[in-house]
PDB file of C-alpha atoms and ligand atoms in Angstrom:
ATOM      1  CA  MET A   1      12.926  25.032   0.367  1.00  0.00           C
ATOM      2  CA  LYS A   2      16.080  25.761   2.080  1.00  0.00           C
ATOM      3  CA  GLU A   3      19.162  26.936  -0.121  1.00  0.00           C
ATOM      4  CA  PRO A   4      22.031  24.791   0.557  1.00  0.00           C
ATOM      5  CA  THR A   5      24.378  25.707   3.059  1.00  0.00           C
ATOM      6  CA  PRO A   6      27.851  26.662   2.420  1.00  0.00           C
ATOM      7  CA  LYS A   7      29.198  23.778   3.611  1.00  0.00           C
ATOM      8  CA  GLN A   8      27.019  21.463   1.074  1.00  0.00           C
ATOM      9  CA  GLU A   9      29.064  20.750  -2.110  1.00  0.00           C
ATOM     10  CA  LEU A  10      26.321  19.731  -4.845  1.00  0.00           C
ATOM     11  CA  ILE A  11      27.847  16.119  -6.119  1.00  0.00           C
ATOM     12  CA  ALA A  12      25.057  14.884  -8.691  1.00  0.00           C
ATOM     13  CA  GLN A  13      22.172  15.772  -9.568  1.00  0.00           C
ATOM     14  CA  GLY A  14      19.343  13.227 -11.057  1.00  0.00           C
ATOM     15  CA  ALA A  15      15.857  13.370 -12.106  1.00  0.00           C
ATOM     16  CA  GLU A  16      15.020  12.500  -8.777  1.00  0.00           C
ATOM     17  CA  ALA A  17      17.067  14.356  -6.332  1.00  0.00           C
ATOM     18  CA  LYS A  18      19.966  16.246  -5.572  1.00  0.00           C
ATOM     19  CA  ILE A  19      23.130  14.330  -3.533  1.00  0.00           C
ATOM     20  CA  LEU A  20      25.044  16.821  -1.730  1.00  0.00           C
ATOM     21  CA  LYS A  21      28.363  16.071   0.432  1.00  0.00           C
ATOM     22  CA  GLU A  22      28.251  17.563   4.091  1.00  0.00           C
ATOM     23  CA  GLY A  23      31.599  16.490   5.404  1.00  0.00           C
ATOM     24  CA  ASN A  24      31.889  13.063   5.557  1.00  0.00           C
ATOM     25  CA  PHE A  25      28.151  12.471   4.732  1.00  0.00           C
ATOM     26  CA  VAL A  26      26.210  12.750   1.313  1.00  0.00           C
ATOM     27  CA  ILE A  27      22.762  13.961   2.130  1.00  0.00           C
ATOM     28  CA  LYS A  28      20.233  12.780  -0.719  1.00  0.00           C
ATOM     29  CA  ASN A  29      17.883  15.415  -1.403  1.00  0.00           C
ATOM     30  CA  ARG A  30      14.484  14.301  -3.362  1.00  0.00           C
ATOM     31  CA  ILE A  31      13.038  17.332  -5.435  1.00  0.00           C
ATOM     32  CA  SER A  32       9.886  18.863  -6.135  1.00  0.00           C
ATOM     33  CA  LYS A  33       7.981  17.983  -9.414  1.00  0.00           C
ATOM     34  CA  SER A  34       6.564  21.212 -11.015  1.00  0.00           C
ATOM     35  CA  TYR A  35       4.143  19.246 -12.883  1.00  0.00           C
ATOM     36  CA  ARG A  36       2.959  17.703  -9.948  1.00  0.00           C
ATOM     37  CA  HIS A  37       0.140  19.138  -7.779  1.00  0.00           C
ATOM     38  CA  PRO A  38       1.739  20.533  -4.694  1.00  0.00           C
ATOM     39  CA  GLU A  39       0.292  18.071  -2.544  1.00  0.00           C
ATOM     40  CA  ILE A  40       0.595  15.081  -4.322  1.00  0.00           C
ATOM     41  CA  ASP A  41       4.652  15.862  -4.986  1.00  0.00           C
ATOM     42  CA  LYS A  42       4.738  16.495  -1.199  1.00  0.00           C
ATOM     43  CA  LYS A  43       3.181  12.734  -0.536  1.00  0.00           C
ATOM     44  CA  LEU A  44       4.978  11.272  -3.254  1.00  0.00           C
ATOM     45  CA  ILE A  45       8.122  12.487  -1.814  1.00  0.00           C
ATOM     46  CA  LYS A  46       7.454  11.448   1.448  1.00  0.00           C
ATOM     47  CA  GLN A  47       6.465   7.853   0.624  1.00  0.00           C
ATOM     48  CA  ARG A  48       9.696   7.361  -1.744  1.00  0.00           C
ATOM     49  CA  THR A  49      12.080   9.054   0.789  1.00  0.00           C
ATOM     50  CA  LYS A  50      10.777   6.560   3.615  1.00  0.00           C
ATOM     51  CA  ARG A  51      10.636   3.614   0.879  1.00  0.00           C
ATOM     52  CA  GLU A  52      14.161   4.235   0.141  1.00  0.00           C
ATOM     53  CA  PHE A  53      15.249   4.210   3.897  1.00  0.00           C
ATOM     54  CA  ASN A  54      13.466   1.628   4.937  1.00  0.00           C
ATOM     55  CA  ILE A  55      15.371  -0.785   2.402  1.00  0.00           C
ATOM     56  CA  LEU A  56      18.575   1.161   2.859  1.00  0.00           C
ATOM     57  CA  GLU A  57      18.470   0.821   6.330  1.00  0.00           C
ATOM     58  CA  LYS A  58      17.807  -3.801   5.764  1.00  0.00           C
ATOM     59  CA  ALA A  59      20.642  -3.728   3.221  1.00  0.00           C
ATOM     60  CA  TYR A  60      22.776  -1.777   6.115  1.00  0.00           C
ATOM     61  CA  LYS A  61      22.466  -4.829   8.417  1.00  0.00           C
ATOM     62  CA  LEU A  62      23.193  -6.845   5.722  1.00  0.00           C
ATOM     63  CA  GLY A  63      26.851  -4.780   5.517  1.00  0.00           C
ATOM     64  CA  ILE A  64      25.869  -3.986   1.627  1.00  0.00           C
ATOM     65  CA  SER A  65      25.230  -0.312   1.998  1.00  0.00           C
ATOM     66  CA  PRO A  66      25.636   2.984   3.930  1.00  0.00           C
ATOM     67  CA  LYS A  67      23.879   3.434   7.482  1.00  0.00           C
ATOM     68  CA  PRO A  68      21.053   5.984   6.691  1.00  0.00           C
ATOM     69  CA  ALA A  69      19.387   8.441   8.971  1.00  0.00           C
ATOM     70  CA  LEU A  70      16.185  10.686   7.677  1.00  0.00           C
ATOM     71  CA  GLU A  71      16.068  14.060   7.739  1.00  0.00           C
ATOM     72  CA  GLY A  72      13.082  15.472   7.579  1.00  0.00           C
ATOM     73  CA  LEU A  73      10.534  14.526   5.270  1.00  0.00           C
ATOM     74  CA  ASP A  74      12.364  14.752   1.796  1.00  0.00           C
ATOM     75  CA  LYS A  75      16.378  13.242   2.827  1.00  0.00           C
ATOM     76  CA  ILE A  76      18.127  10.497   3.514  1.00  0.00           C
ATOM     77  CA  LYS A  77      21.337  11.509   4.956  1.00  0.00           C
ATOM     78  CA  MET A  78      24.097   8.835   4.387  1.00  0.00           C
ATOM     79  CA  PRO A  79      27.841   8.638   5.450  1.00  0.00           C
ATOM     80  CA  PHE A  80      30.146   9.164   2.424  1.00  0.00           C
ATOM     81  CA  ILE A  81      31.389   6.263   0.625  1.00  0.00           C
ATOM     82  CA  GLU A  82      34.923   6.586   0.489  1.00  0.00           C
ATOM     83  CA  GLY A  83      35.980   4.847  -2.913  1.00  0.00           C
ATOM     84  CA  LYS A  84      36.116   3.952  -6.758  1.00  0.00           C
ATOM     85  CA  LYS A  85      32.321   4.086  -8.634  1.00  0.00           C
ATOM     86  CA  LEU A  86      32.876   0.747 -10.526  1.00  0.00           C
ATOM     87  CA  SER A  87      31.049   2.728 -13.321  1.00  0.00           C
ATOM     88  CA  GLN A  88      34.034   4.550 -13.902  1.00  0.00           C
ATOM     89  CA  GLU A  89      36.987   1.962 -13.058  1.00  0.00           C
ATOM     90  CA  LEU A  90      35.796  -1.452 -13.284  1.00  0.00           C
ATOM     91  CA  GLU A  91      38.166  -2.233 -16.047  1.00  0.00           C
ATOM     92  CA  ASN A  92      40.882  -0.701 -14.007  1.00  0.00           C
ATOM     93  CA  LEU A  93      40.571  -2.733 -11.051  1.00  0.00           C
ATOM     94  CA  ASP A  94      40.554  -6.469  -9.998  1.00  0.00           C
ATOM     95  CA  TYR A  95      36.828  -6.907 -12.028  1.00  0.00           C
ATOM     96  CA  ILE A  96      37.155 -10.493 -10.771  1.00  0.00           C
ATOM     97  CA  GLU A  97      37.136 -10.291  -7.029  1.00  0.00           C
ATOM     98  CA  ILE A  98      34.996  -7.483  -7.370  1.00  0.00           C
ATOM     99  CA  CYS A  99      32.571  -9.973  -9.544  1.00  0.00           C
ATOM    100  CA  LYS A 100      32.412 -12.140  -6.868  1.00  0.00           C
ATOM    101  CA  ILE A 101      31.270  -9.688  -4.335  1.00  0.00           C
ATOM    102  CA  ILE A 102      28.744  -8.465  -6.490  1.00  0.00           C
ATOM    103  CA  GLY A 103      27.199 -12.240  -6.631  1.00  0.00           C
ATOM    104  CA  ASN A 104      27.682 -12.287  -3.180  1.00  0.00           C
ATOM    105  CA  ASN A 105      25.934  -8.989  -2.395  1.00  0.00           C
ATOM    106  CA  ILE A 106      22.915  -9.823  -4.451  1.00  0.00           C
ATOM    107  CA  ALA A 107      22.301 -12.987  -3.033  1.00  0.00           C
ATOM    108  CA  LYS A 108      22.407 -11.729  -0.153  1.00  0.00           C
ATOM    109  CA  LEU A 109      19.997  -8.745  -0.668  1.00  0.00           C
ATOM    110  CA  HIS A 110      17.523 -11.292  -2.668  1.00  0.00           C
ATOM    111  CA  ASP A 111      17.496 -13.646   0.287  1.00  0.00           C
ATOM    112  CA  ASN A 112      16.419 -11.176   2.375  1.00  0.00           C
ATOM    113  CA  ASN A 113      13.438 -10.106   0.035  1.00  0.00           C
ATOM    114  CA  ILE A 114      15.218  -7.087  -0.999  1.00  0.00           C
ATOM    115  CA  ILE A 115      15.028  -6.364  -4.818  1.00  0.00           C
ATOM    116  CA  HIS A 116      17.127  -3.574  -5.712  1.00  0.00           C
ATOM    117  CA  GLY A 117      15.718  -2.111  -8.992  1.00  0.00           C
ATOM    118  CA  ASP A 118      18.479  -0.524 -10.441  1.00  0.00           C
ATOM    119  CA  LEU A 119      21.181  -2.967 -10.166  1.00  0.00           C
ATOM    120  CA  THR A 120      24.200  -0.872 -12.897  1.00  0.00           C
ATOM    121  CA  THR A 121      27.821  -0.115 -11.765  1.00  0.00           C
ATOM    122  CA  SER A 122      26.732   3.854 -11.301  1.00  0.00           C
ATOM    123  CA  ASN A 123      25.099   2.480  -7.865  1.00  0.00           C
ATOM    124  CA  MET A 124      28.659   0.621  -6.727  1.00  0.00           C
ATOM    125  CA  ILE A 125      31.212   1.623  -4.420  1.00  0.00           C
ATOM    126  CA  PHE A 126      34.491  -0.313  -4.343  1.00  0.00           C
ATOM    127  CA  VAL A 127      36.218  -0.205  -1.110  1.00  0.00           C
ATOM    128  CA  SER A 128      39.450  -1.646  -1.073  1.00  0.00           C
ATOM    129  CA  ASN A 129      40.454  -3.177   2.037  1.00  0.00           C
ATOM    130  CA  PRO A 130      38.521  -1.058   4.733  1.00  0.00           C
ATOM    131  CA  ALA A 131      40.221  -2.689   7.926  1.00  0.00           C
ATOM    132  CA  LYS A 132      43.257  -2.059   6.351  1.00  0.00           C
ATOM    133  CA  LYS A 133      42.946   1.299   8.224  1.00  0.00           C
ATOM    134  CA  SER A 134      42.545  -0.300  11.617  1.00  0.00           C
ATOM    135  CA  ALA A 135      44.880  -2.844  12.960  1.00  0.00           C
ATOM    136  CA  PRO A 136      45.309  -5.442  10.740  1.00  0.00           C
ATOM    137  CA  THR A 137      44.050  -9.465  11.920  1.00  0.00           C
ATOM    138  CA  LYS A 138      46.157 -12.246  10.895  1.00  0.00           C
ATOM    139  CA  LYS A 139      43.374 -13.683   8.700  1.00  0.00           C
ATOM    140  CA  ALA A 140      43.676  -9.787   7.453  1.00  0.00           C
ATOM    141  CA  THR A 141      47.302 -10.103   6.368  1.00  0.00           C
ATOM    142  CA  LYS A 142      47.127 -13.422   5.013  1.00  0.00           C
ATOM    143  CA  ASN A 143      44.679 -12.732   2.345  1.00  0.00           C
ATOM    144  CA  SER A 144      44.605  -8.639   1.832  1.00  0.00           C
ATOM    145  CA  THR A 145      41.639  -8.844  -0.144  1.00  0.00           C
ATOM    146  CA  ILE A 146      39.588 -10.740   2.622  1.00  0.00           C
ATOM    147  CA  ASN A 147      37.784  -7.007   3.826  1.00  0.00           C
ATOM    148  CA  ASN A 148      36.977  -5.654   0.229  1.00  0.00           C
ATOM    149  CA  LYS A 149      33.985  -4.056  -0.439  1.00  0.00           C
ATOM    150  CA  VAL A 150      31.112  -3.249  -2.490  1.00  0.00           C
ATOM    151  CA  VAL A 151      28.708  -0.911  -1.217  1.00  0.00           C
ATOM    152  CA  PHE A 152      25.553  -0.517  -3.011  1.00  0.00           C
ATOM    153  CA  ILE A 153      23.875   2.686  -3.034  1.00  0.00           C
ATOM    154  CA  ASP A 154      20.496   4.105  -5.009  1.00  0.00           C
ATOM    155  CA  PHE A 155      17.380   1.953  -3.685  1.00  0.00           C
ATOM    156  CA  GLY A 156      15.769   5.028  -4.889  1.00  0.00           C
ATOM    157  CA  LEU A 157      13.826   2.087  -7.356  1.00  0.00           C
ATOM    158  CA  GLY A 158      14.022  -0.758  -4.525  1.00  0.00           C
ATOM    159  CA  PHE A 159      11.153  -2.452  -3.230  1.00  0.00           C
ATOM    160  CA  THR A 160      10.362  -5.998  -1.034  1.00  0.00           C
ATOM    161  CA  SER A 161       9.569  -9.222  -2.657  1.00  0.00           C
ATOM    162  CA  GLU A 162       9.796 -12.919  -2.691  1.00  0.00           C
ATOM    163  CA  ARG A 163       8.868 -13.206  -6.199  1.00  0.00           C
ATOM    164  CA  PHE A 164      11.725 -15.384  -8.155  1.00  0.00           C
ATOM    165  CA  GLU A 165      10.200 -12.855 -10.997  1.00  0.00           C
ATOM    166  CA  ASP A 166      11.511  -9.862  -9.856  1.00  0.00           C
ATOM    167  CA  ARG A 167      15.010 -11.375  -8.934  1.00  0.00           C
ATOM    168  CA  ALA A 168      15.521 -12.918 -11.684  1.00  0.00           C
ATOM    169  CA  VAL A 169      14.114  -8.683 -13.416  1.00  0.00           C
ATOM    170  CA  ASP A 170      17.248  -7.704 -11.001  1.00  0.00           C
ATOM    171  CA  LEU A 171      20.123  -9.673 -12.420  1.00  0.00           C
ATOM    172  CA  HIS A 172      18.747  -9.338 -15.881  1.00  0.00           C
ATOM    173  CA  LEU A 173      19.498  -5.309 -15.092  1.00  0.00           C
ATOM    174  CA  ILE A 174      22.930  -5.840 -13.703  1.00  0.00           C
ATOM    175  CA  LYS A 175      24.163  -8.066 -17.154  1.00  0.00           C
ATOM    176  CA  GLN A 176      22.633  -5.278 -19.235  1.00  0.00           C
ATOM    177  CA  ALA A 177      24.175  -2.740 -17.187  1.00  0.00           C
ATOM    178  CA  LEU A 178      27.633  -4.649 -17.773  1.00  0.00           C
ATOM    179  CA  GLU A 179      27.014  -5.521 -21.635  1.00  0.00           C
ATOM    180  CA  ALA A 180      26.478  -1.775 -22.248  1.00  0.00           C
ATOM    181  CA  LYS A 181      28.420   0.063 -20.082  1.00  0.00           C
ATOM    182  CA  HIS A 182      31.547  -2.472 -19.893  1.00  0.00           C
ATOM    183  CA  HIS A 183      31.379  -4.368 -22.959  1.00  0.00           C
ATOM    184  CA  THR A 184      35.044  -5.866 -22.901  1.00  0.00           C
ATOM    185  CA  ILE A 185      34.958  -7.665 -19.785  1.00  0.00           C
ATOM    186  CA  TYR A 186      31.643  -7.968 -19.837  1.00  0.00           C
ATOM    187  CA  LYS A 187      31.143 -11.985 -20.653  1.00  0.00           C
ATOM    188  CA  GLU A 188      33.931 -12.427 -18.257  1.00  0.00           C
ATOM    189  CA  CYS A 189      32.059 -10.139 -15.262  1.00  0.00           C
ATOM    190  CA  TRP A 190      28.707 -12.089 -15.493  1.00  0.00           C
ATOM    191  CA  LYS A 191      30.043 -15.994 -15.471  1.00  0.00           C
ATOM    192  CA  ILE A 192      31.665 -14.601 -12.274  1.00  0.00           C
ATOM    193  CA  ILE A 193      28.277 -12.923 -10.732  1.00  0.00           C
ATOM    194  CA  GLU A 194      26.261 -15.438 -12.289  1.00  0.00           C
ATOM    195  CA  GLU A 195      29.072 -18.504 -10.257  1.00  0.00           C
ATOM    196  CA  ASN A 196      28.762 -16.361  -6.793  1.00  0.00           C
ATOM    197  CA  TYR A 197      24.981 -15.864  -6.646  1.00  0.00           C
ATOM    198  CA  ASN A 198      25.257 -18.199  -3.696  1.00  0.00           C
ATOM    199  CA  SER A 199      21.062 -17.461  -3.006  1.00  0.00           C
ATOM    200  CA  LYS A 200      19.332 -20.684  -0.980  1.00  0.00           C
ATOM    201  CA  ASP A 201      16.931 -20.110  -4.428  1.00  0.00           C
ATOM    202  CA  ARG A 202      19.649 -19.644  -6.970  1.00  0.00           C
ATOM    203  CA  ALA A 203      18.147 -22.928  -8.961  1.00  0.00           C
ATOM    204  CA  ASN A 204      15.339 -20.913  -9.157  1.00  0.00           C
ATOM    205  CA  THR A 205      16.025 -17.607  -9.893  1.00  0.00           C
ATOM    206  CA  LEU A 206      18.167 -18.493 -12.584  1.00  0.00           C
ATOM    207  CA  ALA A 207      15.886 -20.661 -14.352  1.00  0.00           C
ATOM    208  CA  GLN A 208      13.519 -17.940 -14.351  1.00  0.00           C
ATOM    209  CA  LEU A 209      16.172 -15.235 -15.814  1.00  0.00           C
ATOM    210  CA  LYS A 210      16.468 -17.886 -18.893  1.00  0.00           C
ATOM    211  CA  LYS A 211      12.591 -16.904 -18.796  1.00  0.00           C
ATOM    212  CA  VAL A 212      13.033 -13.530 -19.087  1.00  0.00           C
ATOM    213  CA  GLU A 213      15.710 -13.010 -21.503  1.00  0.00           C
ATOM    214  CA  SER A 214      13.221 -15.716 -23.411  1.00  0.00           C
ATOM    215  CA  ARG A 215      10.939 -12.971 -23.801  1.00  0.00           C
ATOM    216  CA  GLY A 216      13.298 -10.743 -25.347  1.00  0.00           C
ATOM    217  CA  ARG A 217      14.306  -7.777 -24.692  1.00  0.00           C
ATOM    218  CA  TYR A 218      12.722  -6.421 -21.113  1.00  0.00           C
ATOM    219  CA  LYS A 219      11.011  -3.680 -20.696  1.00  0.00           C
ATOM    220  CA  LYS A 220      11.542  -2.049 -17.388  1.00  0.00           C
ATOM    221  CA  GLY A 221       7.927  -0.743 -16.485  1.00  0.00           C
ATOM    222  CA  GLU A 222       8.840   2.728 -15.119  1.00  0.00           C
TER     223      GLU A 222
HETATM  224  N1  ADP B 301      26.827   7.090   0.106  1.00  0.00           N
HETATM  225  C1  ADP B 301      27.268   8.059  -0.912  1.00  0.00           C
HETATM  226  N2  ADP B 301      28.786   7.716  -0.967  1.00  0.00           N
HETATM  227  C2  ADP B 301      29.322   8.208  -2.431  1.00  0.00           C
HETATM  228  N3  ADP B 301      29.108   8.493  -3.224  1.00  0.00           N
HETATM  229  C3  ADP B 301      28.157   8.665  -3.437  1.00  0.00           C
HETATM  230  C4  ADP B 301      26.623   8.024  -2.065  1.00  0.00           C
HETATM  231  N4  ADP B 301      25.844   8.266  -2.351  1.00  0.00           N
HETATM  232  C5  ADP B 301      25.571   8.916  -3.613  1.00  0.00           C
HETATM  233  N5  ADP B 301      26.272   9.100  -4.196  1.00  0.00           N
HETATM  234  C6  ADP B 301      26.970   9.854  -5.456  1.00  0.00           C
HETATM  235  O1  ADP B 301      25.727  10.401  -6.006  1.00  0.00           O
HETATM  236  C7  ADP B 301      25.412   9.705  -7.133  1.00  0.00           C
HETATM  237  C8  ADP B 301      23.955   9.747  -6.894  1.00  0.00           C
HETATM  238  O2  ADP B 301      23.217   8.925  -6.220  1.00  0.00           O
HETATM  239  P1  ADP B 301      22.335   7.709  -6.372  1.00  0.00           P
HETATM  240  O3  ADP B 301      22.100   7.447  -4.782  1.00  0.00           O
HETATM  241  O4  ADP B 301      22.593   6.806  -7.101  1.00  0.00           O
HETATM  242  O5  ADP B 301      21.137   8.688  -6.931  1.00  0.00           O
HETATM  243  P2  ADP B 301      20.203   8.539  -8.237  1.00  0.00           P
HETATM  244  O6  ADP B 301      19.032   8.178  -7.921  1.00  0.00           O
HETATM  245  O7  ADP B 301      20.575  10.440  -8.618  1.00  0.00           O
HETATM  246  O8  ADP B 301      20.923   7.804  -9.463  1.00  0.00           O
HETATM  247  C9  ADP B 301      25.796   8.383  -6.974  1.00  0.00           C
HETATM  248  O9  ADP B 301      26.019   7.630  -8.281  1.00  0.00           O
HETATM  249  C10 ADP B 301      27.483   8.573  -6.254  1.00  0.00           C
HETATM  250  O10 ADP B 301      28.122   9.162  -7.278  1.00  0.00           O
HETATM  251 MG1   MG B 302      21.778   6.110  -8.994  1.00  0.00          MG
END
């Protein structure tokens, strides 16, 4: 394995991957597990990198995620998103507006059969009015929040599915994450996300969410 070159900076280290910053890009580099057989390890890393890349690319086309590029068999390169990580900042921001965008984003993913799989505020970055930097249109000046974005990252547990059950579990995950990490604003935030979950299958998915919740604490199968 290559050592990071000097211009790379380690910005996050998870169980599955290292995140390196290189200029205006990040490189998500999946790491080997010494307890796995080397051949199996290589195969798993390749499969998971490819899968995350494919889902990121779809999400990028929907305007929700950074544009990914594959680098070798174990790395995804994408633009570094300059913004506020919601796990750290949600309470200090306009969380009502942000939760509207989150609800819209999740609906868009689900309507395109994408399940994020790890919907927490650690995997969301708020980018405030990116269009402001370029020439603002009349519309954008009238409503300065029009181009605010919540960029979703980390599709490492993502998959494609049309099942209401999988969509409902995705919603349940963000609901639980809000309750755990943003307790003081949780109820308000969830209400807004639910109201703005404008999926074409909204009714079915929300009905399924009730079923998921009535089963008690849902245990995420790893
Ligand atoms: N494109 C990006 N732009 C800015 N920060 C990023 C980007 N990708 C990842 N990060 C940062 O690195 C952290 C870990 O990346 P993530 O893809 O969530 O990996 P993990 O699977 O380890 O959670 C994120 O929480 C975020 O802070
Ligand atoms: Mg993450």
